[in-house]
PDB file of C-alpha atoms in Angstrom:
ATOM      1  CA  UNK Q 733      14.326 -17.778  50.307  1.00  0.00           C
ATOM      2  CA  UNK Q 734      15.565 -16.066  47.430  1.00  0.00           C
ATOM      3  CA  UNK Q 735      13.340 -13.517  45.266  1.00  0.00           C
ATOM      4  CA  UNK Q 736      11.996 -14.334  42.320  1.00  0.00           C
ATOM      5  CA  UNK Q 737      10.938 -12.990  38.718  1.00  0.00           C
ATOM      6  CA  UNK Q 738       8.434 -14.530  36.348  1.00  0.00           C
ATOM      7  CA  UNK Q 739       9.683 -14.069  33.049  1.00  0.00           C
ATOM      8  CA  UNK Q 740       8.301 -15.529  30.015  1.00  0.00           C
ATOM      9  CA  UNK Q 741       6.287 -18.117  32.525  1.00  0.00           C
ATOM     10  CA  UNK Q 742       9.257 -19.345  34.447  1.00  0.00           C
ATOM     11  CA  UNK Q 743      10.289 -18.524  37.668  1.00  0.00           C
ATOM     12  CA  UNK Q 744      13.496 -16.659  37.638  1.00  0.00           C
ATOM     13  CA  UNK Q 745      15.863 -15.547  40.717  1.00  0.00           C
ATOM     14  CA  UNK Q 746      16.657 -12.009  41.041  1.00  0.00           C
ATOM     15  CA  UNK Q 747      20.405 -10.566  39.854  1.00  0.00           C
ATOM     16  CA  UNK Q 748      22.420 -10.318  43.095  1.00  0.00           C
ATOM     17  CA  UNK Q 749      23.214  -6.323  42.158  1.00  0.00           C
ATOM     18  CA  UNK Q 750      19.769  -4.627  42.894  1.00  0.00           C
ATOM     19  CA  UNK Q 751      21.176  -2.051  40.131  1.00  0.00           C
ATOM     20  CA  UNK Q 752      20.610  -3.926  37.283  1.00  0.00           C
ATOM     21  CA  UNK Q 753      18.375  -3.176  35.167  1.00  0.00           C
ATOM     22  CA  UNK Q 754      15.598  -5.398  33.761  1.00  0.00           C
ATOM     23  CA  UNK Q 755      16.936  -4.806  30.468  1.00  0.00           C
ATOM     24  CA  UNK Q 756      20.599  -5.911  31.375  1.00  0.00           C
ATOM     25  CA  UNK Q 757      18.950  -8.385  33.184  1.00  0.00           C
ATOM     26  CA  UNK Q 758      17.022 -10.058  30.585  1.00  0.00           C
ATOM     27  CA  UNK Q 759      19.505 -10.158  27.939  1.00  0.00           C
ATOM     28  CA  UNK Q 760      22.829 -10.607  29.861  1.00  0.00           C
ATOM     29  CA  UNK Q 761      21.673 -12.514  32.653  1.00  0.00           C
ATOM     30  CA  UNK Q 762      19.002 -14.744  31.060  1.00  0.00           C
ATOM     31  CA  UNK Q 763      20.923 -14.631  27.080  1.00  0.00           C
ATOM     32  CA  UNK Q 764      17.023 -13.299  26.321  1.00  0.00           C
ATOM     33  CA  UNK Q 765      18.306 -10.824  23.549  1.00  0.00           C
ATOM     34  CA  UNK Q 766      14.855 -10.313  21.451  1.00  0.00           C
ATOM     35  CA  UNK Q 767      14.517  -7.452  23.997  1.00  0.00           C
ATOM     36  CA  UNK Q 768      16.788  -4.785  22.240  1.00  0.00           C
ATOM     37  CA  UNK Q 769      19.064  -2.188  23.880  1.00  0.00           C
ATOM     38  CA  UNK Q 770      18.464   1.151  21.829  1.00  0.00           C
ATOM     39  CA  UNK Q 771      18.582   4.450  23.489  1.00  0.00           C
ATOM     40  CA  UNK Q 772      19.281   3.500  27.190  1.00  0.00           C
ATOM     41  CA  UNK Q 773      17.023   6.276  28.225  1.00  0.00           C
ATOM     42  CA  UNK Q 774      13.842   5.052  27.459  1.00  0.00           C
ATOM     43  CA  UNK Q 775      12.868   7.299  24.484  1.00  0.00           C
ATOM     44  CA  UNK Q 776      12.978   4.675  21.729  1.00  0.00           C
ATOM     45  CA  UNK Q 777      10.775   1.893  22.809  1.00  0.00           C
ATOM     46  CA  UNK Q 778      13.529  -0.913  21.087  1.00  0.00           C
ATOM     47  CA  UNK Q 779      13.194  -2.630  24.811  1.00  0.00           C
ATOM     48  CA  UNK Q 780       9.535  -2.138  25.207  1.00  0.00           C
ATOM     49  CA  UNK Q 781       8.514  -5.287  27.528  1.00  0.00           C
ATOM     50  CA  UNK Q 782       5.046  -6.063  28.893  1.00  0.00           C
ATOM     51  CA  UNK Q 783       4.824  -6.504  33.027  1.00  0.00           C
ATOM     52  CA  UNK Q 784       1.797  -7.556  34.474  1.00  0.00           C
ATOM     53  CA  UNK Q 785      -0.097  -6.723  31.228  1.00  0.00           C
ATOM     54  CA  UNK Q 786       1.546  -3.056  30.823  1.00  0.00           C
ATOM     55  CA  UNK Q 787       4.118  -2.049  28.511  1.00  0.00           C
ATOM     56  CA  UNK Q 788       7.286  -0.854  29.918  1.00  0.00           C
ATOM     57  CA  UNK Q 789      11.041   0.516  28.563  1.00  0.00           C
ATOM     58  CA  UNK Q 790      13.042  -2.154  30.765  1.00  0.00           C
ATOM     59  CA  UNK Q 791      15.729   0.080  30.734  1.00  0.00           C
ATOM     60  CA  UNK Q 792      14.325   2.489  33.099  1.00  0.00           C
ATOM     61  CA  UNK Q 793      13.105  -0.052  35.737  1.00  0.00           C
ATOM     62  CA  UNK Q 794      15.363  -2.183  37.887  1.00  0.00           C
ATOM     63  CA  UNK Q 795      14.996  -5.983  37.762  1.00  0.00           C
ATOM     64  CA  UNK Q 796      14.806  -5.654  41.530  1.00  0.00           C
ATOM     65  CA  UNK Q 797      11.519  -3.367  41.884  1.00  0.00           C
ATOM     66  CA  UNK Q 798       9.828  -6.475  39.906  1.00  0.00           C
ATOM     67  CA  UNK Q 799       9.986  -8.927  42.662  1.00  0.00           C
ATOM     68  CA  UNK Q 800       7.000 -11.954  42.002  1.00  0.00           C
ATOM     69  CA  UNK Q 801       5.826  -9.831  38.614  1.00  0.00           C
ATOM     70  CA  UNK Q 802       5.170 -11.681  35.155  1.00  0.00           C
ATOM     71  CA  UNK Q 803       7.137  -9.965  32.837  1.00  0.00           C
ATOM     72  CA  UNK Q 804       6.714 -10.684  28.717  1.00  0.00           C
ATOM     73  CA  UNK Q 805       9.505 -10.502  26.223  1.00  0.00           C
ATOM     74  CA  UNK Q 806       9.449 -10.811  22.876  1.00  0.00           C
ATOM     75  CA  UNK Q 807      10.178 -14.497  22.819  1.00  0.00           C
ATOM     76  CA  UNK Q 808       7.422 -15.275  25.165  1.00  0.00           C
ATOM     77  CA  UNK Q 809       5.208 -14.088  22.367  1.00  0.00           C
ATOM     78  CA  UNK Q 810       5.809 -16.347  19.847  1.00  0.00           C
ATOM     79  CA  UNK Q 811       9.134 -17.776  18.008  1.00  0.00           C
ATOM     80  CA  UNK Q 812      10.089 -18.818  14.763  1.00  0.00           C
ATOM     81  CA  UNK Q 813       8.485 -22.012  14.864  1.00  0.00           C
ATOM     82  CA  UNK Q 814       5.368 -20.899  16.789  1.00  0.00           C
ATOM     83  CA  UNK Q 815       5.082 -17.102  15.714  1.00  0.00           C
ATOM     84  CA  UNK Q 816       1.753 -15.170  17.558  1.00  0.00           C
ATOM     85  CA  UNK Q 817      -0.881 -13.211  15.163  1.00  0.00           C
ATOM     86  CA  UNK Q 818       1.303 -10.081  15.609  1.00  0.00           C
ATOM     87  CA  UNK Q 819       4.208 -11.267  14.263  1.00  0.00           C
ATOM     88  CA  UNK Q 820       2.883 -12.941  11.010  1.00  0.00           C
ATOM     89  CA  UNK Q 821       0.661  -9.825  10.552  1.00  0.00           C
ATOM     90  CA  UNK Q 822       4.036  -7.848  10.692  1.00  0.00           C
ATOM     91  CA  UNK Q 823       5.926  -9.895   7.744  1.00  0.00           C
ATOM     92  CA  UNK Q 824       2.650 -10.602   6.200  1.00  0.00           C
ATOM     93  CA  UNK Q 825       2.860  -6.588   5.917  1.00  0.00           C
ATOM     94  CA  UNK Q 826       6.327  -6.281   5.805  1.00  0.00           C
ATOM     95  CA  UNK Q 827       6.298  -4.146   8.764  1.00  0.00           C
ATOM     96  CA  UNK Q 828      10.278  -4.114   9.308  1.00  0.00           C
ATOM     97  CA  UNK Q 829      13.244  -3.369   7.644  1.00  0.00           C
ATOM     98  CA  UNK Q 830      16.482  -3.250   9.470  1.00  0.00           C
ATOM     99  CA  UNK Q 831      14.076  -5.232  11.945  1.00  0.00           C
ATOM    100  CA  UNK Q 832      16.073  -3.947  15.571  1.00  0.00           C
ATOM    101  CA  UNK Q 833      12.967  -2.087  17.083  1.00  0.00           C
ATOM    102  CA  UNK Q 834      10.812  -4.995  15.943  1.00  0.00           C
ATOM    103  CA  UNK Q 835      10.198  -7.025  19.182  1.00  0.00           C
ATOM    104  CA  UNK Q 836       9.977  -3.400  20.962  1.00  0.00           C
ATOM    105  CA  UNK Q 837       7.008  -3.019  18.203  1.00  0.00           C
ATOM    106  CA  UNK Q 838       5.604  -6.183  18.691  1.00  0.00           C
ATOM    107  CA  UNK Q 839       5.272  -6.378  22.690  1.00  0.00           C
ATOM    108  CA  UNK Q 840       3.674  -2.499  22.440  1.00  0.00           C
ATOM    109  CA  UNK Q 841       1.078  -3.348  20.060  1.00  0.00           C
ATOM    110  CA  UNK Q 842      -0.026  -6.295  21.864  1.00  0.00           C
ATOM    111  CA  UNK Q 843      -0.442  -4.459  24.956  1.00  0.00           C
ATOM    112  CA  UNK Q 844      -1.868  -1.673  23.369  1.00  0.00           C
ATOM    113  CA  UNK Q 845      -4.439  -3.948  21.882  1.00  0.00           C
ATOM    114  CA  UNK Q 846      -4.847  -5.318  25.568  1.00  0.00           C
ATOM    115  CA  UNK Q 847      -5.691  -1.874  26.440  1.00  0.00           C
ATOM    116  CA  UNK Q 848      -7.964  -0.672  23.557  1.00  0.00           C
ATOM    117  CA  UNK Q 849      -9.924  -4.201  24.092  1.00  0.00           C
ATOM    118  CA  UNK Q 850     -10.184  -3.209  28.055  1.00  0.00           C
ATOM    119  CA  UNK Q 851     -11.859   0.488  27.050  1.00  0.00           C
ATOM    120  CA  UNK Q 852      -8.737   2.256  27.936  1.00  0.00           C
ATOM    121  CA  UNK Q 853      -9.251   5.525  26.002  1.00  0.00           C
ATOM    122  CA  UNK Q 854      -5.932   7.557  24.987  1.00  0.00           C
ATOM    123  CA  UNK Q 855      -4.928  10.971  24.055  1.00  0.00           C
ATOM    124  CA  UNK Q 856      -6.311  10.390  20.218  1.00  0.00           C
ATOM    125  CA  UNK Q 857      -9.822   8.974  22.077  1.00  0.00           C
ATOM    126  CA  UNK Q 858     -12.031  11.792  21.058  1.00  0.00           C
ATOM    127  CA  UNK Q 859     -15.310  10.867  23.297  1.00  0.00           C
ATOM    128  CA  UNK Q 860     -14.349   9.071  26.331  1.00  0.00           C
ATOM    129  CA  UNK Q 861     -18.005   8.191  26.653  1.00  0.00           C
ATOM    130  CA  UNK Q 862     -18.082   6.188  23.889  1.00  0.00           C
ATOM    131  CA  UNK Q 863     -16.313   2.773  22.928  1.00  0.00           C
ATOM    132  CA  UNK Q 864     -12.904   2.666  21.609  1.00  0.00           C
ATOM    133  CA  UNK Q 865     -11.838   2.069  18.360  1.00  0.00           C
ATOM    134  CA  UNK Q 866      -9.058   0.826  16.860  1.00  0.00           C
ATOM    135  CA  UNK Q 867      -7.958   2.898  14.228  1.00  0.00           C
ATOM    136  CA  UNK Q 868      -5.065   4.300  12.838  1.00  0.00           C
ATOM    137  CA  UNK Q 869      -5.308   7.388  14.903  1.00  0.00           C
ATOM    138  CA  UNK Q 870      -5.451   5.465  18.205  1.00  0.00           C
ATOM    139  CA  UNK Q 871      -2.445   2.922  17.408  1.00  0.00           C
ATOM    140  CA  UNK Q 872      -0.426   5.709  15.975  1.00  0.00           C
ATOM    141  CA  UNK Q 873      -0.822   7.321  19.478  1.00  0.00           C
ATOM    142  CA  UNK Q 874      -0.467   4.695  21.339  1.00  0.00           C
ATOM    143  CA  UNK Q 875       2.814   3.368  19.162  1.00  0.00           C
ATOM    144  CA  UNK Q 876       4.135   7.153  19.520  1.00  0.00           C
ATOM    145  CA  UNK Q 877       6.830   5.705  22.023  1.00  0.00           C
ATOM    146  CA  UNK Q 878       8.131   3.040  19.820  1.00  0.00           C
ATOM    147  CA  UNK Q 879      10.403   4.869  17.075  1.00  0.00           C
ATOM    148  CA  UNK Q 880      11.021   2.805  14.079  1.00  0.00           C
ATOM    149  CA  UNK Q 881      14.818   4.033  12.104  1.00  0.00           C
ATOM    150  CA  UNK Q 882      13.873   2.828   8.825  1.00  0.00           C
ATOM    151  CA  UNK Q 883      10.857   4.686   9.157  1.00  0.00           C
ATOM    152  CA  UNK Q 884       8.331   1.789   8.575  1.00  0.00           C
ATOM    153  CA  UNK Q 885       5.607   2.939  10.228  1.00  0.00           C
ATOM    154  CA  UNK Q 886       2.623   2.945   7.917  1.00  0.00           C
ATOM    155  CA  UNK Q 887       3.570  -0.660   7.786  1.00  0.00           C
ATOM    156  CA  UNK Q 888       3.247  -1.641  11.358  1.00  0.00           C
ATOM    157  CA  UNK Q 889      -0.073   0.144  11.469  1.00  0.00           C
ATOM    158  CA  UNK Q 890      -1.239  -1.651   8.671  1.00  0.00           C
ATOM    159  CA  UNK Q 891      -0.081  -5.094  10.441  1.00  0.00           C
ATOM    160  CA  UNK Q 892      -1.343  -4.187  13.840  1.00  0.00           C
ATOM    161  CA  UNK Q 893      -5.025  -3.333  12.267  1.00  0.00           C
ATOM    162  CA  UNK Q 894      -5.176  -6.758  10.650  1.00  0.00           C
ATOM    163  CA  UNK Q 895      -4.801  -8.323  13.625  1.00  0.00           C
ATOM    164  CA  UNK Q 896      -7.373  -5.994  15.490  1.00  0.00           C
ATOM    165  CA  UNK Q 897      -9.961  -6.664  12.109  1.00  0.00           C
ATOM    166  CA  UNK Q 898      -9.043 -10.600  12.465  1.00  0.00           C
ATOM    167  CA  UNK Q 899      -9.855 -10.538  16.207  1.00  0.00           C
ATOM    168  CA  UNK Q 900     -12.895  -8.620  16.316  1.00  0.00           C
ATOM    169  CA  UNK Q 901     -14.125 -10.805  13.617  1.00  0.00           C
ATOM    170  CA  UNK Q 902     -13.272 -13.977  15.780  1.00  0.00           C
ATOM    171  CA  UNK Q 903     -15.550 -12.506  18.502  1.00  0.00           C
ATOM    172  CA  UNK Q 904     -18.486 -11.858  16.008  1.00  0.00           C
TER     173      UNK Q 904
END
């Protein structure tokens, strides 16, 4: 029986070298190449993946320690023809330039809006007692491990709070 990865929703065997990493392994052994290769040592966020609902920097985990875990790349998100709520809010805002840390951006603020939506306080939360908020201080803080080059940021805060304003309205 050979073990498996879940990636995107499919079932996916693991590489035969248990030092790959998931990074390598998503874009050179699946051709999955939204996930970007940046710094290699997981201080610029450009491969920022979500497993099993948390965001990661697949190039500081090996494919192999994932055995049987769902693991979310950028193009299990949304595409060009099918693009999610983030990614409209983030041209809508114009929330990239050169556009390489992009899907990074994109798979961290839609965990991090996992997380805020869960109660998960962060290091900006100033009362832990009371609900969390989704404001700019809590999404920069939570974005602080995705760098952006072209220096875009007040952009992709302004995209990822439109999407928190349009779903909080959707649940009024």
């Amino acid at each position: 029986m050979t073990a498996t990865i879940v990636i995107n929703g499919t079932a996916q065997p693991l590489p035969a070298d248990p030092r790959t990493s998931l990074l390598d392994f998503l874009r050179h052994d699946l051709g999955l190449t939204g996930t970007k290769k940046g710094c290699d040592h997981g201080q610029c966020g450009a491969c920022t993946v979500i497993v099993n609902g948390l965001r990661i920097n697949s190039c500081l985990t090996l494919a192999a320690m994932h055995e049987d875990d769902a693991v979310t790349t950028i193009e299990g998100i949304g595409g060009p023809d099918d693009p999610s709520d983030l990614q409209n809010a983030f041209m809508a805002q114009d929330a990239f330039q050169c556009g390489y840390c992009t899907p990074g951006q994109i798979c961290s603020a839609k965990a991090m809006l996992d997380e805020i939506a869960m109660g998960w306080p962060s290091d900006a939360t100033a009362d832990l007692t009371a609900e969390v908020t989704c404001n700019e201080e809590e999404i920069r803080e939570r974005m602080s491990g995705n760098l952006c080059r072209c220096g875009a940021y007040a952009n992709i805060v302004a995209a990822i709070r439109d999407v928190a304003k349009e779903r909080a309205d959707a649940t009024v």
